[in-house]
JSON list of C-alpha atoms in Angstrom, two decimals:
[
{"chain": "N", "resi": 24, "resn": "MET", "atom": "CA", "xyz": [6.40, 27.32, 7.39]},
{"chain": "N", "resi": 25, "resn": "GLU", "atom": "CA", "xyz": [5.74, 26.24, 4.49]},
{"chain": "N", "resi": 26, "resn": "LYS", "atom": "CA", "xyz": [2.86, 23.64, 3.60]},
{"chain": "N", "resi": 27, "resn": "LEU", "atom": "CA", "xyz": [4.05, 19.80, 3.17]},
{"chain": "N", "resi": 28, "resn": "THR", "atom": "CA", "xyz": [3.87, 17.84, -0.73]},
{"chain": "N", "resi": 29, "resn": "LYS", "atom": "CA", "xyz": [1.26, 15.32, -1.12]},
{"chain": "N", "resi": 30, "resn": "GLN", "atom": "CA", "xyz": [4.55, 12.71, -0.71]},
{"chain": "N", "resi": 31, "resn": "GLN", "atom": "CA", "xyz": [5.88, 14.59, 2.02]},
{"chain": "N", "resi": 32, "resn": "GLU", "atom": "CA", "xyz": [2.95, 14.48, 4.00]},
{"chain": "N", "resi": 33, "resn": "VAL", "atom": "CA", "xyz": [2.20, 10.57, 3.49]},
{"chain": "N", "resi": 34, "resn": "ILE", "atom": "CA", "xyz": [5.75, 10.10, 3.89]},
{"chain": "N", "resi": 35, "resn": "VAL", "atom": "CA", "xyz": [4.89, 11.44, 8.11]},
{"chain": "N", "resi": 36, "resn": "ARG", "atom": "CA", "xyz": [1.95, 9.41, 7.72]},
{"chain": "N", "resi": 37, "resn": "LYS", "atom": "CA", "xyz": [3.64, 6.43, 7.55]},
{"chain": "N", "resi": 38, "resn": "LEU", "atom": "CA", "xyz": [6.45, 7.19, 9.81]},
{"chain": "N", "resi": 39, "resn": "LEU", "atom": "CA", "xyz": [3.95, 7.49, 12.65]},
{"chain": "N", "resi": 40, "resn": "HIS", "atom": "CA", "xyz": [1.23, 4.88, 10.91]},
{"chain": "N", "resi": 41, "resn": "HIS", "atom": "CA", "xyz": [4.72, 2.81, 11.73]},
{"chain": "N", "resi": 42, "resn": "SER", "atom": "CA", "xyz": [5.59, 3.58, 15.69]},
{"chain": "N", "resi": 43, "resn": "HIS", "atom": "CA", "xyz": [4.04, 2.27, 18.46]},
{"chain": "N", "resi": 44, "resn": "ASN", "atom": "CA", "xyz": [5.65, 5.12, 20.63]},
{"chain": "N", "resi": 45, "resn": "GLU", "atom": "CA", "xyz": [3.31, 7.45, 21.50]},
{"chain": "N", "resi": 46, "resn": "ASP", "atom": "CA", "xyz": [5.83, 9.71, 23.10]},
{"chain": "N", "resi": 47, "resn": "PHE", "atom": "CA", "xyz": [7.68, 9.75, 19.46]},
{"chain": "N", "resi": 48, "resn": "ASN", "atom": "CA", "xyz": [4.11, 10.41, 18.17]},
{"chain": "N", "resi": 49, "resn": "GLN", "atom": "CA", "xyz": [3.54, 13.78, 19.79]},
{"chain": "N", "resi": 50, "resn": "PHE", "atom": "CA", "xyz": [7.59, 14.22, 20.12]},
{"chain": "N", "resi": 51, "resn": "VAL", "atom": "CA", "xyz": [6.59, 14.52, 15.60]},
{"chain": "N", "resi": 52, "resn": "LEU", "atom": "CA", "xyz": [3.60, 16.02, 16.18]},
{"chain": "N", "resi": 53, "resn": "ASN", "atom": "CA", "xyz": [4.62, 19.29, 18.21]},
{"chain": "N", "resi": 54, "resn": "ILE", "atom": "CA", "xyz": [7.94, 19.21, 16.47]},
{"chain": "N", "resi": 55, "resn": "ILE", "atom": "CA", "xyz": [6.36, 19.64, 12.67]},
{"chain": "N", "resi": 56, "resn": "GLY", "atom": "CA", "xyz": [2.98, 21.21, 13.90]},
{"chain": "N", "resi": 57, "resn": "GLU", "atom": "CA", "xyz": [-0.55, 18.92, 12.53]},
{"chain": "N", "resi": 58, "resn": "GLN", "atom": "CA", "xyz": [0.29, 20.41, 8.61]},
{"chain": "N", "resi": 59, "resn": "ASN", "atom": "CA", "xyz": [3.02, 23.05, 9.01]},
{"chain": "N", "resi": 60, "resn": "TRP", "atom": "CA", "xyz": [5.52, 20.37, 8.41]},
{"chain": "N", "resi": 61, "resn": "THR", "atom": "CA", "xyz": [8.68, 22.05, 6.88]},
{"chain": "N", "resi": 62, "resn": "ARG", "atom": "CA", "xyz": [11.23, 20.51, 3.99]},
{"chain": "N", "resi": 63, "resn": "ASP", "atom": "CA", "xyz": [13.63, 21.25, 6.72]},
{"chain": "N", "resi": 64, "resn": "ILE", "atom": "CA", "xyz": [12.62, 18.63, 9.14]},
{"chain": "N", "resi": 65, "resn": "LEU", "atom": "CA", "xyz": [11.81, 15.98, 6.49]},
{"chain": "N", "resi": 66, "resn": "GLY", "atom": "CA", "xyz": [14.90, 16.64, 5.01]},
{"chain": "N", "resi": 67, "resn": "ASP", "atom": "CA", "xyz": [14.85, 13.42, 2.77]},
{"chain": "N", "resi": 68, "resn": "SER", "atom": "CA", "xyz": [12.76, 11.29, 4.81]},
{"chain": "N", "resi": 69, "resn": "VAL", "atom": "CA", "xyz": [11.80, 8.52, 1.60]},
{"chain": "N", "resi": 70, "resn": "GLU", "atom": "CA", "xyz": [13.82, 5.76, 3.55]},
{"chain": "N", "resi": 71, "resn": "PHE", "atom": "CA", "xyz": [10.75, 5.78, 5.53]},
{"chain": "N", "resi": 72, "resn": "LEU", "atom": "CA", "xyz": [8.62, 4.56, 2.12]},
{"chain": "N", "resi": 73, "resn": "THR", "atom": "CA", "xyz": [9.24, 0.82, 1.24]},
{"chain": "N", "resi": 74, "resn": "GLU", "atom": "CA", "xyz": [10.94, 0.16, -2.06]},
{"chain": "N", "resi": 75, "resn": "GLU", "atom": "CA", "xyz": [7.45, -1.44, -2.96]},
{"chain": "N", "resi": 76, "resn": "GLN", "atom": "CA", "xyz": [4.95, 1.54, -1.75]},
{"chain": "N", "resi": 77, "resn": "GLU", "atom": "CA", "xyz": [7.01, 4.27, -3.33]},
{"chain": "N", "resi": 78, "resn": "ASP", "atom": "CA", "xyz": [7.10, 3.22, -7.10]},
{"chain": "N", "resi": 79, "resn": "LEU", "atom": "CA", "xyz": [3.08, 2.31, -6.54]},
{"chain": "N", "resi": 80, "resn": "TYR", "atom": "CA", "xyz": [3.36, 5.80, -4.84]},
{"chain": "N", "resi": 81, "resn": "GLU", "atom": "CA", "xyz": [4.96, 7.25, -7.97]},
{"chain": "N", "resi": 82, "resn": "SER", "atom": "CA", "xyz": [3.12, 4.93, -10.43]},
{"chain": "N", "resi": 83, "resn": "LEU", "atom": "CA", "xyz": [-0.19, 6.66, -8.67]},
{"chain": "N", "resi": 84, "resn": "GLY", "atom": "CA", "xyz": [0.51, 9.91, -9.24]},
{"chain": "N", "resi": 85, "resn": "GLY", "atom": "CA", "xyz": [-0.11, 10.52, -5.40]},
{"chain": "N", "resi": 86, "resn": "GLY", "atom": "CA", "xyz": [-2.07, 11.98, -3.55]},
{"chain": "N", "resi": 87, "resn": "TYR", "atom": "CA", "xyz": [-3.25, 8.22, -2.16]},
{"chain": "N", "resi": 88, "resn": "THR", "atom": "CA", "xyz": [-2.06, 7.74, 2.35]},
{"chain": "N", "resi": 89, "resn": "SER", "atom": "CA", "xyz": [0.22, 5.23, 3.23]},
{"chain": "N", "resi": 90, "resn": "GLU", "atom": "CA", "xyz": [-3.11, 3.21, 4.48]},
{"chain": "N", "resi": 91, "resn": "GLU", "atom": "CA", "xyz": [-4.09, 3.12, 0.10]},
{"chain": "N", "resi": 92, "resn": "ILE", "atom": "CA", "xyz": [-0.57, 2.57, -1.13]},
{"chain": "N", "resi": 93, "resn": "ASP", "atom": "CA", "xyz": [-0.31, -0.62, 1.47]},
{"chain": "N", "resi": 94, "resn": "GLU", "atom": "CA", "xyz": [-4.17, -2.21, 0.13]},
{"chain": "N", "resi": 95, "resn": "CYS", "atom": "CA", "xyz": [-3.25, -1.78, -3.76]},
{"chain": "N", "resi": 96, "resn": "ILE", "atom": "CA", "xyz": [0.06, -3.36, -2.40]},
{"chain": "N", "resi": 97, "resn": "TYR", "atom": "CA", "xyz": [-2.02, -5.94, -0.99]},
{"chain": "N", "resi": 98, "resn": "ASN", "atom": "CA", "xyz": [-4.66, -6.96, -3.34]},
{"chain": "N", "resi": 99, "resn": "ASP", "atom": "CA", "xyz": [-1.36, -7.49, -5.73]},
{"chain": "N", "resi": 100, "resn": "LYS", "atom": "CA", "xyz": [-0.10, -9.75, -3.83]},
{"chain": "N", "resi": 101, "resn": "VAL", "atom": "CA", "xyz": [-3.07, -11.49, -3.11]},
{"chain": "N", "resi": 102, "resn": "ASN", "atom": "CA", "xyz": [-3.72, -11.17, -7.32]},
{"chain": "N", "resi": 103, "resn": "LEU", "atom": "CA", "xyz": [-0.91, -13.08, -8.18]},
{"chain": "N", "resi": 104, "resn": "GLU", "atom": "CA", "xyz": [-1.31, -15.45, -6.01]},
{"chain": "N", "resi": 105, "resn": "ILE", "atom": "CA", "xyz": [-4.77, -16.85, -7.41]},
{"chain": "N", "resi": 106, "resn": "SER", "atom": "CA", "xyz": [-2.66, -15.79, -10.65]},
{"chain": "N", "resi": 107, "resn": "LYS", "atom": "CA", "xyz": [0.13, -18.54, -9.41]},
{"chain": "N", "resi": 108, "resn": "LYS", "atom": "CA", "xyz": [-2.97, -21.37, -8.89]},
{"chain": "N", "resi": 109, "resn": "LEU", "atom": "CA", "xyz": [-4.75, -20.08, -11.98]},
{"chain": "N", "resi": 110, "resn": "LYS", "atom": "CA", "xyz": [-1.78, -21.24, -13.80]},
{"chain": "N", "resi": 111, "resn": "GLU", "atom": "CA", "xyz": [-0.90, -23.78, -11.61]},
{"chain": "N", "resi": 112, "resn": "ARG", "atom": "CA", "xyz": [-4.23, -25.45, -12.38]},
{"chain": "N", "resi": 113, "resn": "GLY", "atom": "CA", "xyz": [-3.32, -25.25, -16.07]},
{"chain": "N", "resi": 114, "resn": "GLU", "atom": "CA", "xyz": [-6.05, -21.66, -17.45]},
{"chain": "N", "resi": 115, "resn": "SER", "atom": "CA", "xyz": [-5.33, -20.06, -20.01]},
{"chain": "N", "resi": 116, "resn": "SER", "atom": "CA", "xyz": [-3.10, -16.87, -20.24]},
{"chain": "N", "resi": 117, "resn": "TYR", "atom": "CA", "xyz": [-6.45, -14.67, -20.73]},
{"chain": "N", "resi": 118, "resn": "LEU", "atom": "CA", "xyz": [-7.44, -15.99, -18.09]},
{"chain": "N", "resi": 119, "resn": "TYR", "atom": "CA", "xyz": [-4.39, -15.61, -15.23]},
{"chain": "N", "resi": 120, "resn": "ALA", "atom": "CA", "xyz": [-2.95, -12.95, -16.71]},
{"chain": "N", "resi": 121, "resn": "ASN", "atom": "CA", "xyz": [-6.10, -10.68, -16.37]},
{"chain": "N", "resi": 122, "resn": "GLU", "atom": "CA", "xyz": [-6.39, -7.83, -14.17]},
{"chain": "N", "resi": 123, "resn": "GLU", "atom": "CA", "xyz": [-10.22, -7.53, -13.83]},
{"chain": "N", "resi": 124, "resn": "TYR", "atom": "CA", "xyz": [-10.33, -11.31, -14.03]},
{"chain": "N", "resi": 125, "resn": "LEU", "atom": "CA", "xyz": [-8.18, -11.70, -10.83]},
{"chain": "N", "resi": 126, "resn": "ASP", "atom": "CA", "xyz": [-10.11, -8.77, -9.14]},
{"chain": "N", "resi": 127, "resn": "GLU", "atom": "CA", "xyz": [-12.83, -10.27, -9.25]},
{"chain": "N", "resi": 128, "resn": "ILE", "atom": "CA", "xyz": [-11.79, -13.52, -8.01]},
{"chain": "N", "resi": 129, "resn": "ARG", "atom": "CA", "xyz": [-10.51, -11.69, -4.62]},
{"chain": "N", "resi": 130, "resn": "GLN", "atom": "CA", "xyz": [-13.40, -9.06, -4.65]},
{"chain": "N", "resi": 131, "resn": "GLY", "atom": "CA", "xyz": [-14.95, -13.00, -4.67]},
{"chain": "N", "resi": 132, "resn": "THR", "atom": "CA", "xyz": [-18.07, -11.81, -7.35]},
{"chain": "N", "resi": 133, "resn": "ILE", "atom": "CA", "xyz": [-16.67, -14.58, -8.97]},
{"chain": "N", "resi": 134, "resn": "ILE", "atom": "CA", "xyz": [-15.81, -18.26, -7.51]},
{"chain": "N", "resi": 135, "resn": "CYS", "atom": "CA", "xyz": [-13.27, -20.08, -8.75]},
{"chain": "N", "resi": 136, "resn": "GLU", "atom": "CA", "xyz": [-13.23, -24.25, -6.87]},
{"chain": "N", "resi": 137, "resn": "GLY", "atom": "CA", "xyz": [-10.05, -24.97, -5.59]},
{"chain": "N", "resi": 138, "resn": "ILE", "atom": "CA", "xyz": [-9.65, -21.05, -5.25]},
{"chain": "N", "resi": 139, "resn": "ASN", "atom": "CA", "xyz": [-9.61, -20.23, -1.33]},
{"chain": "N", "resi": 140, "resn": "VAL", "atom": "CA", "xyz": [-9.13, -16.50, -1.20]},
{"chain": "N", "resi": 141, "resn": "GLU", "atom": "CA", "xyz": [-9.85, -16.65, 2.35]},
{"chain": "N", "resi": 142, "resn": "GLU", "atom": "CA", "xyz": [-6.80, -18.88, 2.61]},
{"chain": "N", "resi": 143, "resn": "ILE", "atom": "CA", "xyz": [-4.62, -16.77, 0.85]},
{"chain": "N", "resi": 144, "resn": "LYS", "atom": "CA", "xyz": [-5.41, -13.50, 1.84]},
{"chain": "N", "resi": 145, "resn": "ASN", "atom": "CA", "xyz": [-4.23, -14.78, 5.68]},
{"chain": "N", "resi": 146, "resn": "SER", "atom": "CA", "xyz": [-0.58, -16.17, 4.10]},
{"chain": "N", "resi": 147, "resn": "LEU", "atom": "CA", "xyz": [-0.05, -13.06, 3.38]}
]
């Protein structure tokens, strides 16, 4: 059996991660083995990743787990909400379009009055 490509591994791990059925997970692992998964079994399983996850996976160049991809997507959504709030407050585009600045606000290194990052995170 041939070894999975990184993309195929991410797809299978994503499928197993989101399945809440232990019997199904065990069935999949029994069929494909821990690391001896084949293209025949997986086929064109890209539909298990959302379009957003697939786009991000391709732009990052692969090598990331589905959890890492989901974290990037989540962080981008939080940053987008922070950016919207900064724009609504009339801040300059230099601030609300600056990814590094938005990351620092999201991580709590910079505190902005009137922007509750925890509230934003909880709403997503």
